[in-house]
Coordinates of C-alpha atoms in Angstrom, one line a residue:
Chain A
X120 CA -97.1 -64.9 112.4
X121 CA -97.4 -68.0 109.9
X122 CA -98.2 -70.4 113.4
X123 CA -101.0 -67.7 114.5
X124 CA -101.9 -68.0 111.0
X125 CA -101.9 -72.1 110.9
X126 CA -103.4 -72.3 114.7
X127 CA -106.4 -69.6 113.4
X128 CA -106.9 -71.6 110.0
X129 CA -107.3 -75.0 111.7
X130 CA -109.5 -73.3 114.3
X131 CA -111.9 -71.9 111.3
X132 CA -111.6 -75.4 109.9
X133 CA -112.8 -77.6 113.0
X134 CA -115.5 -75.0 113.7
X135 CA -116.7 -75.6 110.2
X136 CA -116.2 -79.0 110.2
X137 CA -118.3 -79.1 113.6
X138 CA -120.9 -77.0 112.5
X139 CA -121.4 -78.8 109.5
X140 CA -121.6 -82.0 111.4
X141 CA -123.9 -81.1 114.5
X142 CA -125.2 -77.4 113.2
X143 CA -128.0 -75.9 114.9
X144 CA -130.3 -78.1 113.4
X145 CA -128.8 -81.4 114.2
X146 CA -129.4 -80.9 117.9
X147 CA -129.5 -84.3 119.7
X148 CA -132.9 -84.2 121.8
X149 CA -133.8 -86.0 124.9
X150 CA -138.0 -87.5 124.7
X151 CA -139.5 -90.1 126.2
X152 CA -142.1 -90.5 129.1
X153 CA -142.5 -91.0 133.0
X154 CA -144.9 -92.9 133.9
X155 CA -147.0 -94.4 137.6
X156 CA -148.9 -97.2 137.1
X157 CA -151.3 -98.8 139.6
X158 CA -152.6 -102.5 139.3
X159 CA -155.1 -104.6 140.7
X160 CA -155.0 -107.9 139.0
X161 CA -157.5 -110.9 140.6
X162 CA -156.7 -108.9 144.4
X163 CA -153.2 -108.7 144.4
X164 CA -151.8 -104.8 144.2
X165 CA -149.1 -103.8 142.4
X166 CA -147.3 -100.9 141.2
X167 CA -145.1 -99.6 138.4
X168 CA -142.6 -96.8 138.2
X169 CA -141.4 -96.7 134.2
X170 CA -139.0 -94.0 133.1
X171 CA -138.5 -94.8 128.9
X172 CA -136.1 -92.2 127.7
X173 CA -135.0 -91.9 124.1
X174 CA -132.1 -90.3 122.7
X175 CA -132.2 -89.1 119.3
X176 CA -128.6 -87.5 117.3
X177 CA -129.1 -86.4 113.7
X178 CA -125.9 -86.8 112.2
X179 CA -126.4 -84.8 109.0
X180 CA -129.2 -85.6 106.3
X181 CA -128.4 -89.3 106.1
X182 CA -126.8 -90.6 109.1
X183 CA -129.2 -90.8 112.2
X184 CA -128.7 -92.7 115.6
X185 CA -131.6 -93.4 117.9
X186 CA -132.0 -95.0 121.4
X187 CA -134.8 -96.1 124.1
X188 CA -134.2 -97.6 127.3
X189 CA -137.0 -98.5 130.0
X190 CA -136.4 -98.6 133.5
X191 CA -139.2 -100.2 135.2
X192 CA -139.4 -100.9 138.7
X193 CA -142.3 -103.3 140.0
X194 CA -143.5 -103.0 143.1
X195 CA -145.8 -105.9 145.0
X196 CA -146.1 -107.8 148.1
X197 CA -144.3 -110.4 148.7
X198 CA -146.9 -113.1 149.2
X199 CA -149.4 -111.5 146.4
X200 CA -151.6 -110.5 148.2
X201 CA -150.0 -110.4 151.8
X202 CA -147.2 -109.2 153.6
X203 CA -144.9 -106.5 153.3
X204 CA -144.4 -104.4 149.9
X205 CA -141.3 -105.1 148.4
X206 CA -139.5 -103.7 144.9
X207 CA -137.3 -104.8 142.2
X208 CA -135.8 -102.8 139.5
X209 CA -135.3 -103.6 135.7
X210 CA -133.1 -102.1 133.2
X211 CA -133.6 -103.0 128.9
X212 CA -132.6 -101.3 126.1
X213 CA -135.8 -101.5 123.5
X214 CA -133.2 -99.8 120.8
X215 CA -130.0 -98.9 119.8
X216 CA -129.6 -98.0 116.5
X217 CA -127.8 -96.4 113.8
X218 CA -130.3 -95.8 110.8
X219 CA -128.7 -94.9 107.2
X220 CA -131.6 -93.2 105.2
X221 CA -130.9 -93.4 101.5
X222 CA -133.8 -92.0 100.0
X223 CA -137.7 -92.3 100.5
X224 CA -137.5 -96.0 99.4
X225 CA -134.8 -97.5 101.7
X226 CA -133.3 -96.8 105.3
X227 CA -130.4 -99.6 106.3
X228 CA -130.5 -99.4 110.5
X229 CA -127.7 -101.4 112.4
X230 CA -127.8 -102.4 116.0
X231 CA -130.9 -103.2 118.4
X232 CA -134.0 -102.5 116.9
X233 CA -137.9 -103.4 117.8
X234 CA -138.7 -106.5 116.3
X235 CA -141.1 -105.7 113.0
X236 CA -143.5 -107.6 113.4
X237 CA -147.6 -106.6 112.5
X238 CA -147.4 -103.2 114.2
X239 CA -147.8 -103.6 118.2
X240 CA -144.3 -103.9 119.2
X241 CA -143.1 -101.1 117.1
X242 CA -146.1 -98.3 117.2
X243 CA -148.0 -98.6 119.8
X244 CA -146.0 -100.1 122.6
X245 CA -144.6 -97.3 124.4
X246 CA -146.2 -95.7 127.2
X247 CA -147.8 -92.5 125.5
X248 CA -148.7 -93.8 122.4
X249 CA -150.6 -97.0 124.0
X250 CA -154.7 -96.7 124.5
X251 CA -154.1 -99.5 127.4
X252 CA -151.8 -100.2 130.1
X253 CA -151.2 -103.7 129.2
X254 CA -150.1 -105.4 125.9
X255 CA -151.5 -107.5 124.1
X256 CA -152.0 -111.2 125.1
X257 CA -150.3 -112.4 121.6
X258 CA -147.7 -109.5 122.1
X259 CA -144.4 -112.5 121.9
X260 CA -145.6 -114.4 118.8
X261 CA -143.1 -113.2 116.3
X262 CA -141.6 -110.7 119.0
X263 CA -139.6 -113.6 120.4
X264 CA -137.4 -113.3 122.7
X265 CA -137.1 -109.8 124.1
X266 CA -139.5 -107.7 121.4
X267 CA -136.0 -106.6 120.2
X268 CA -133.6 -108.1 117.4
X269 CA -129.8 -107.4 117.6
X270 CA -128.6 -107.1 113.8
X271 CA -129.6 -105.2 110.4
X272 CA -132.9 -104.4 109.4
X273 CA -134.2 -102.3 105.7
X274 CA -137.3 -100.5 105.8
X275 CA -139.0 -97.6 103.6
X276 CA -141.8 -97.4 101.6
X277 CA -141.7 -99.2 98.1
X278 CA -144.5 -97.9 96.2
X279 CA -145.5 -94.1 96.6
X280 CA -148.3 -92.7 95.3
X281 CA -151.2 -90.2 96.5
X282 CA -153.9 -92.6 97.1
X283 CA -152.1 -95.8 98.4
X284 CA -148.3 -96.6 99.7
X285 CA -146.5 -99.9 100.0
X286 CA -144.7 -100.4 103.1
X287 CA -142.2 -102.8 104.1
X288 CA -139.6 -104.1 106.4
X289 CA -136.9 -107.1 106.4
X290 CA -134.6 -107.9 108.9
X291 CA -132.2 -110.6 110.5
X292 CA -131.4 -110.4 114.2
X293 CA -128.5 -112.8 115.8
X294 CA -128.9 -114.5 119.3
X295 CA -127.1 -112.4 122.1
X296 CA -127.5 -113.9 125.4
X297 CA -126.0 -110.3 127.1
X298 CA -127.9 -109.7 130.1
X299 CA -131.0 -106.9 129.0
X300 CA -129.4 -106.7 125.5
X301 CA -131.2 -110.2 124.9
X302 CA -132.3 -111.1 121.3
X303 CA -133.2 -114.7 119.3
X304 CA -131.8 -115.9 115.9
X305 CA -134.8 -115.1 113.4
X306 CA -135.3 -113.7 110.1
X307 CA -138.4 -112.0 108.9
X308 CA -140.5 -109.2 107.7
X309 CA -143.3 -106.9 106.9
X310 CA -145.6 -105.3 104.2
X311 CA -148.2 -103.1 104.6
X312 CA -150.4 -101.3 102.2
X313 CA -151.8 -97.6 103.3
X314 CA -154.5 -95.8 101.8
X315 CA -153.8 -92.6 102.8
X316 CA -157.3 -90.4 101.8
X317 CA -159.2 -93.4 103.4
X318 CA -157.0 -93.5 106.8
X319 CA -156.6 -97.2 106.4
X320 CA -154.0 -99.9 106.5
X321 CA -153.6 -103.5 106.3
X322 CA -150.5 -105.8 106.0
X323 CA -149.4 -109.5 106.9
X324 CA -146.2 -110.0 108.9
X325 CA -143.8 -113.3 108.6
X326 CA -140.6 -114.8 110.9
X327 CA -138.9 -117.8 111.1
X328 CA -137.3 -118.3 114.4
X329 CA -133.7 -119.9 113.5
X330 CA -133.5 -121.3 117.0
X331 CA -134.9 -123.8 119.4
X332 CA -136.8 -126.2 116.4
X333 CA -137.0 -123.3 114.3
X334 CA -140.4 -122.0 114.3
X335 CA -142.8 -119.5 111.5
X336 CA -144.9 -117.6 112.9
X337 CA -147.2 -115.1 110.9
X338 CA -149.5 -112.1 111.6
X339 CA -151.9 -109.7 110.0
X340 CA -152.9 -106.2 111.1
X341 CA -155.5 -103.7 110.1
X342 CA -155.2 -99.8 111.0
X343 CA -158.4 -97.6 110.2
X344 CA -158.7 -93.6 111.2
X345 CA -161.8 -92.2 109.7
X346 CA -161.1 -89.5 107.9
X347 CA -163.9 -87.6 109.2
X348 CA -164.7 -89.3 112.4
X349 CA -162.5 -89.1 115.9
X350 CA -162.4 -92.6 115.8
X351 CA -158.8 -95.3 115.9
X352 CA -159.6 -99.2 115.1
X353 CA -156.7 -101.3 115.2
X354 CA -156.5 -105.2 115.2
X355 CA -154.4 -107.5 114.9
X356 CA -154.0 -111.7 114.5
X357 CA -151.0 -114.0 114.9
X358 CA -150.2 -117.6 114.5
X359 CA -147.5 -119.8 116.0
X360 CA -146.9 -123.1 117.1
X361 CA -147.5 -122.0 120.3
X362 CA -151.0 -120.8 119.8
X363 CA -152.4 -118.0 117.8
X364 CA -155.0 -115.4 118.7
X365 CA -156.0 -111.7 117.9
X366 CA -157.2 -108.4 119.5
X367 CA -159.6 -105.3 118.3
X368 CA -159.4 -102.4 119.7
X369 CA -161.4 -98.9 119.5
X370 CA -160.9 -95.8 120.3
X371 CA -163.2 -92.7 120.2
X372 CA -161.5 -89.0 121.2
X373 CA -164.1 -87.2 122.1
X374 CA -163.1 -84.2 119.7
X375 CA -162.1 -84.4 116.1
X376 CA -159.3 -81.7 116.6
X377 CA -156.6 -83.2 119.0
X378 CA -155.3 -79.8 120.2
X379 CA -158.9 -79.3 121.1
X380 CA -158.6 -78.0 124.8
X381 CA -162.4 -78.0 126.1
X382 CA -163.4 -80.3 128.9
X383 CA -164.9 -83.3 126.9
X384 CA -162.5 -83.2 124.1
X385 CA -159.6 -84.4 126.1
X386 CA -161.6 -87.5 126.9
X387 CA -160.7 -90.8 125.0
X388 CA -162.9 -94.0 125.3
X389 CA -161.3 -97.1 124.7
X390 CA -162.5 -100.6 124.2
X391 CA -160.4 -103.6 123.1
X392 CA -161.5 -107.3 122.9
X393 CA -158.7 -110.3 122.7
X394 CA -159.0 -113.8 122.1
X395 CA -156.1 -116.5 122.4
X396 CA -155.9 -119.7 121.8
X397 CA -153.2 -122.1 123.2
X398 CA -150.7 -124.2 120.7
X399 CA -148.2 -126.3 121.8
X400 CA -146.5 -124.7 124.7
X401 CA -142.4 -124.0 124.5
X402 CA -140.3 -122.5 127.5
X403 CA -139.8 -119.3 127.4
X404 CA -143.0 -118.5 124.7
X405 CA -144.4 -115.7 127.2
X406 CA -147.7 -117.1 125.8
X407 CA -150.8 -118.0 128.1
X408 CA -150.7 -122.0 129.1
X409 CA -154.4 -122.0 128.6
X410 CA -157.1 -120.4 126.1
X411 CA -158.0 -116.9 127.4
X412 CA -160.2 -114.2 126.6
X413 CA -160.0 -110.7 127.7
X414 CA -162.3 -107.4 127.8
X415 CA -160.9 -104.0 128.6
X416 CA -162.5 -100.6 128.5
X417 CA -160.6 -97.5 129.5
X418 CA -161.0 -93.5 130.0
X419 CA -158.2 -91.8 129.0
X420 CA -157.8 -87.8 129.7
X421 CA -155.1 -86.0 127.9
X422 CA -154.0 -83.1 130.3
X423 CA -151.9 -79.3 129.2
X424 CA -148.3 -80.4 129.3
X425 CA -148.4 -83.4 127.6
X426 CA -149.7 -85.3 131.3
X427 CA -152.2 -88.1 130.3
X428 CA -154.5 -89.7 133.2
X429 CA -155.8 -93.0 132.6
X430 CA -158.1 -95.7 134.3
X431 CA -159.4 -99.2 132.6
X432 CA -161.0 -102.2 134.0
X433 CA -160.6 -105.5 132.2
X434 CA -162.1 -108.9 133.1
X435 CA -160.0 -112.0 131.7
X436 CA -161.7 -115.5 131.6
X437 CA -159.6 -118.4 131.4
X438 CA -160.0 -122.2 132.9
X439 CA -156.9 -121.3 134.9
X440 CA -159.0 -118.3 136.5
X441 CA -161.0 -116.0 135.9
X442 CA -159.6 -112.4 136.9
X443 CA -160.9 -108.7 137.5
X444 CA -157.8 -106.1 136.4
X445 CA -158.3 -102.3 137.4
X446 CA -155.4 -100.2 136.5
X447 CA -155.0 -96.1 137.1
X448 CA -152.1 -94.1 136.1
X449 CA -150.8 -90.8 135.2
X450 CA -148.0 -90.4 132.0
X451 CA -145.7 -87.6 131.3
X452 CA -144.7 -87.2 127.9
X453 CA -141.1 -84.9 127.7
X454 CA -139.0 -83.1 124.9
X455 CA -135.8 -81.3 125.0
X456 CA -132.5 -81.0 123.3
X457 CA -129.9 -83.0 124.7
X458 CA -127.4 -80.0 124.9
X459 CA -128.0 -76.6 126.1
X460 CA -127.2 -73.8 124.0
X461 CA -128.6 -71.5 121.3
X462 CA -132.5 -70.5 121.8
X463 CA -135.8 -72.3 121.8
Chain B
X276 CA -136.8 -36.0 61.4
X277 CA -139.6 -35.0 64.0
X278 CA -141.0 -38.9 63.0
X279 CA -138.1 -40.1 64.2
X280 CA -137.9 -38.0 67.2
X281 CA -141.6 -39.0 68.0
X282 CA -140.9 -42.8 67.2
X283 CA -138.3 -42.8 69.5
X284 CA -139.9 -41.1 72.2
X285 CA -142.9 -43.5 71.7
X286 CA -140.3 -46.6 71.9
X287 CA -138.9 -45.2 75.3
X288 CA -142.2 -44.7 76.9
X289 CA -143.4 -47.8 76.0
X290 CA -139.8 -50.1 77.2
X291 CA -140.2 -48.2 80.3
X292 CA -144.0 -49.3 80.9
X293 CA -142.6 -52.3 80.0
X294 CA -139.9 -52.4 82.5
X295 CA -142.3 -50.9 85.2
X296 CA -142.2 -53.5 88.5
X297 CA -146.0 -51.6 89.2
X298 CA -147.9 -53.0 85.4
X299 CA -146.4 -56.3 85.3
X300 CA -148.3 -59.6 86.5
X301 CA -145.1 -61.3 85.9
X302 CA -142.9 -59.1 88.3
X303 CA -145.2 -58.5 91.3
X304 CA -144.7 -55.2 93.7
X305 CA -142.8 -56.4 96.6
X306 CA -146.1 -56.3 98.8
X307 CA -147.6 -58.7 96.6
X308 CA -145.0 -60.7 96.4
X309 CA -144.6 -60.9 100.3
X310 CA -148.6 -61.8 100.2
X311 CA -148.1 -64.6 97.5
X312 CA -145.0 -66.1 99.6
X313 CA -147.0 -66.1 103.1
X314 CA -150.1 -67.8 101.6
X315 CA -147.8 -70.5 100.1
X316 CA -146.0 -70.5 102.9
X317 CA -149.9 -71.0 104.7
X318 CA -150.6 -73.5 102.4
X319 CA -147.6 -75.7 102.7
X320 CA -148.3 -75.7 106.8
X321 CA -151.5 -77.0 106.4
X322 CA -150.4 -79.4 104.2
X323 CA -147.9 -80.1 106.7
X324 CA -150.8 -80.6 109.1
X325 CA -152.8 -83.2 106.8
X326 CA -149.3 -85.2 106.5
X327 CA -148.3 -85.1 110.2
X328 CA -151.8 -86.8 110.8
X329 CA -152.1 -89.1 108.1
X330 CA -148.8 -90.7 109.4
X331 CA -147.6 -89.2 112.9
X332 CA -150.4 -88.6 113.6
X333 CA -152.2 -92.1 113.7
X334 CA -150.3 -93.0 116.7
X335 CA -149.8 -90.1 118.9
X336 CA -150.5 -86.1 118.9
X337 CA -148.0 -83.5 118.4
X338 CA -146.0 -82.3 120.9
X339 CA -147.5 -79.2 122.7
X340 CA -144.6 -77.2 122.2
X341 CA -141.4 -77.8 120.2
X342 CA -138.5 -75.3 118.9
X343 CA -137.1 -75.1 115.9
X344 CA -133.7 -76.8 117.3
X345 CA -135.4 -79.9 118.0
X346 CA -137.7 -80.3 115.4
X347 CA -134.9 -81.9 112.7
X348 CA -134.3 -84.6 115.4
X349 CA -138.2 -85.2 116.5
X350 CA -138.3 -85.5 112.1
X351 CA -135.9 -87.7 111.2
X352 CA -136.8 -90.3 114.5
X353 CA -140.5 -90.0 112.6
X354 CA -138.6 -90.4 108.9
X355 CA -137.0 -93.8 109.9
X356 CA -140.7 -95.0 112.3
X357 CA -143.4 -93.8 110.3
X358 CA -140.9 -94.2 106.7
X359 CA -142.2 -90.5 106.2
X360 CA -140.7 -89.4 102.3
X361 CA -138.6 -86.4 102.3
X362 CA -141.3 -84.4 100.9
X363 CA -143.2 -85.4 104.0
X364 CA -140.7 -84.7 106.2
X365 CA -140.3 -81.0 105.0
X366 CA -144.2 -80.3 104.9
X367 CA -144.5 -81.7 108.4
X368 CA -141.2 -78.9 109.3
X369 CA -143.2 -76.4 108.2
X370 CA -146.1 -77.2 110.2
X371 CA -144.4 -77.9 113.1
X372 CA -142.1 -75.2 112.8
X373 CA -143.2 -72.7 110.4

């Protein structure tokens, strides 16, 4: 009697103890996209399958851990633009993190993280969330060397109040040479200032690259939604060494309420204009070996089901070529909880 | 004596006026207070909606469909991205999932 009594006590405890730590509400959920992409860059066709998965766990109210991995196959032929089609395969993981949120003002996250710096890398570079296909040409300055940093980073916003908030974000990353876990020795940061009632931001980045000479680099970014208007400007500049440049890009959805579902109002126009201008080369910088300037205008159609067609056409001038891109695809946006059990 | 007996009677009526759940503003009939609790419950969702695009909502739309049991997850990946406070975060929950 007293062992049925200790087995059924410590049974009651561990399903306590369980629910309390992964209860109904802390369902780990499964997101992330699919995506086909289609490329014709200067006459040479290629294509890429991307599957970006993201894991998120909630682990209470304070504890959270959150993941994304890209597989990306790129498929092209072998002589650019002859011969047979061949395909390669690539595996990275953009983050693994375990995030510690304190309060409003401060969240600690551990691990692999996107690099913070201006807002490309960490908003708007993901297949969904992206107006374009491609990045942007100044994409590595201050993402250097894989866009991710392996170490600790703080984040949260400083100053809250209802017509402005102060963002910010510091962090130190350490080198790991570990093949697709690959990050630089750097140290750097962010602040931002948002003005919520006006839909607009603007904030400078900073990071010192503690390897290979040691290099700054620096940015500055500018977000601006309308309030009233269906319309997304984003820009941003950075400076290196290596060269320094900046992009602007528009985007107009053709109806103000984004669960509109008529015809027109899933239609997004989007133009974006870059600039770059070389530095002083370095291995490894990812950076253009000559100045280069680039147009892009793109239709973007937002399907039921979270599906998202897209087309652009770009045209890059550069004294190393001038170039013609055209670039289709179709993205597939998913969400569902990592475990089965209990109802929807 | 029959003062008394009238006071008292006058007392007791008036307590249990006073006590009625039907006269009082301060204690609304169940009805109204089911009304008051859906409009704020209304007015918090919309709220939620004017918070989920002022920060989610610059980036990307809301998911076409999402259940409660994912929504605490989907919430706290946003928390730590888009450094929502927690008073945006439980808005944004009762717009997603009211």
């Amino acid at each position: 009697m007293s062992f049925s009594k200790n087995v059924f006590g410590t049974l009651l405890l561990f399903l306590c103890s369980a629910s309390a730590l992964f209860g109904q509400s802390d369902t780990p959920i499964l997101s992330g996209t699919v995506q086909f992409l289609g490329t014709s860059n200067a006459g040479a066709n290629f294509y890429q399958p991307v599957i970006v998965p993201i894991l998120a766990v909630p682990l209470g109210d304070h504890f959270f851990i959150e993941s994304r991995a890209e597989i990306q196959g790129f498929i092209a032929r072998d002589n650019g633009t002859t011969g047979p089609y061949s395909g390669q395969f690539i595996a990275t993981f953009d983050y693994a993190q375990l995030d510690y949120i304190a309060n409003s003002h401060l969240t600690i996250s551990v691990g692999r993280f996107l690099t913070p710096f201006n807002i490309y890398n960490e908003r708007y570079n993901a297949p969904w969330i992206k107006n374009l296909p491609d990045a942007a040409i100044i994409f590595p300055i201050g993402t250097r060397t894989s866009g991710s940093s392996d170490g600790a980073m703080v984040r949260g916003v400083a100053v809250a109040r209802k017509k402005f908030e102060v963002n910010y974000t510091a962090y130190f990353s350490a080198l790991t040479n570990v093949e697709n876990l690959g990050s630089g020795r750097a140290a750097g940061g962010r602040v931002g200032i948002f003005f919520p009632e006006k839909g607009f931001e603007i904030g400078t980045s900073y990071q010192r690259f503690l390897q290979n000479g040691e290099l700054n680099a620096s940015g500055a970014y500018l977000v601006w939604q309308p309030p009233r208007i269906p319309l997304d400007i984003r820009s941003e500049f950075a400076h290196s060494p290596n060269g320094q440049g900046y992009w602007l890009e528009s985007a107009y959805r053709f109806a103000k309420d984004r669960r509109n579902i008529s015809g027109i109002g899933r239609l997004q126009a989007v133009a974006r204009i870059q600039q770059y201008f070389n530095g002083t080369p370095q291995a490894g910088d990812s950076l253009p070996l000559a100045d280069t300037n680039r147009f892009d205008f793109g239709l973007n159609y937002y399907l039921p089901h979270d599906v998202r067609l897209n087309g652009s056409y770009g045209r890059q001038f550069s004294s190393l070529g001038n170039a013609n891109i055209w670039e289709y695809g179709i993205t597939y946006r998913f969400l569902f909880p990592a475990w089965p059990g209990g109802s929807r | 004596m029959k003062g008394r007996v009238t006071a008292f009677l006058a007392t007791a009526a008036l307590l249990a006026c006073g006590l009625s759940p039907v006269a009082s503003p301060q204690n609304p009939a169940p009805a109204q207070k089911s009304a008051t609790v859906t409009r704020t419950t209304a007015q918090q969702s919309k709220e939620g909606e004017r918070r989920f695009q002022a920060n989610c909502g610059r980036c990307h739309n809301a998911p076409e469909a999402i259940s409660p049991r994912e929504v605490k997850a989907v919430l706290q990946h946003m928390r730590v991205r888009a450094m929502l406070s927690a008073e945006d975060e439980q808005l944004i929950l009762k717009f997603l999932a009211p």
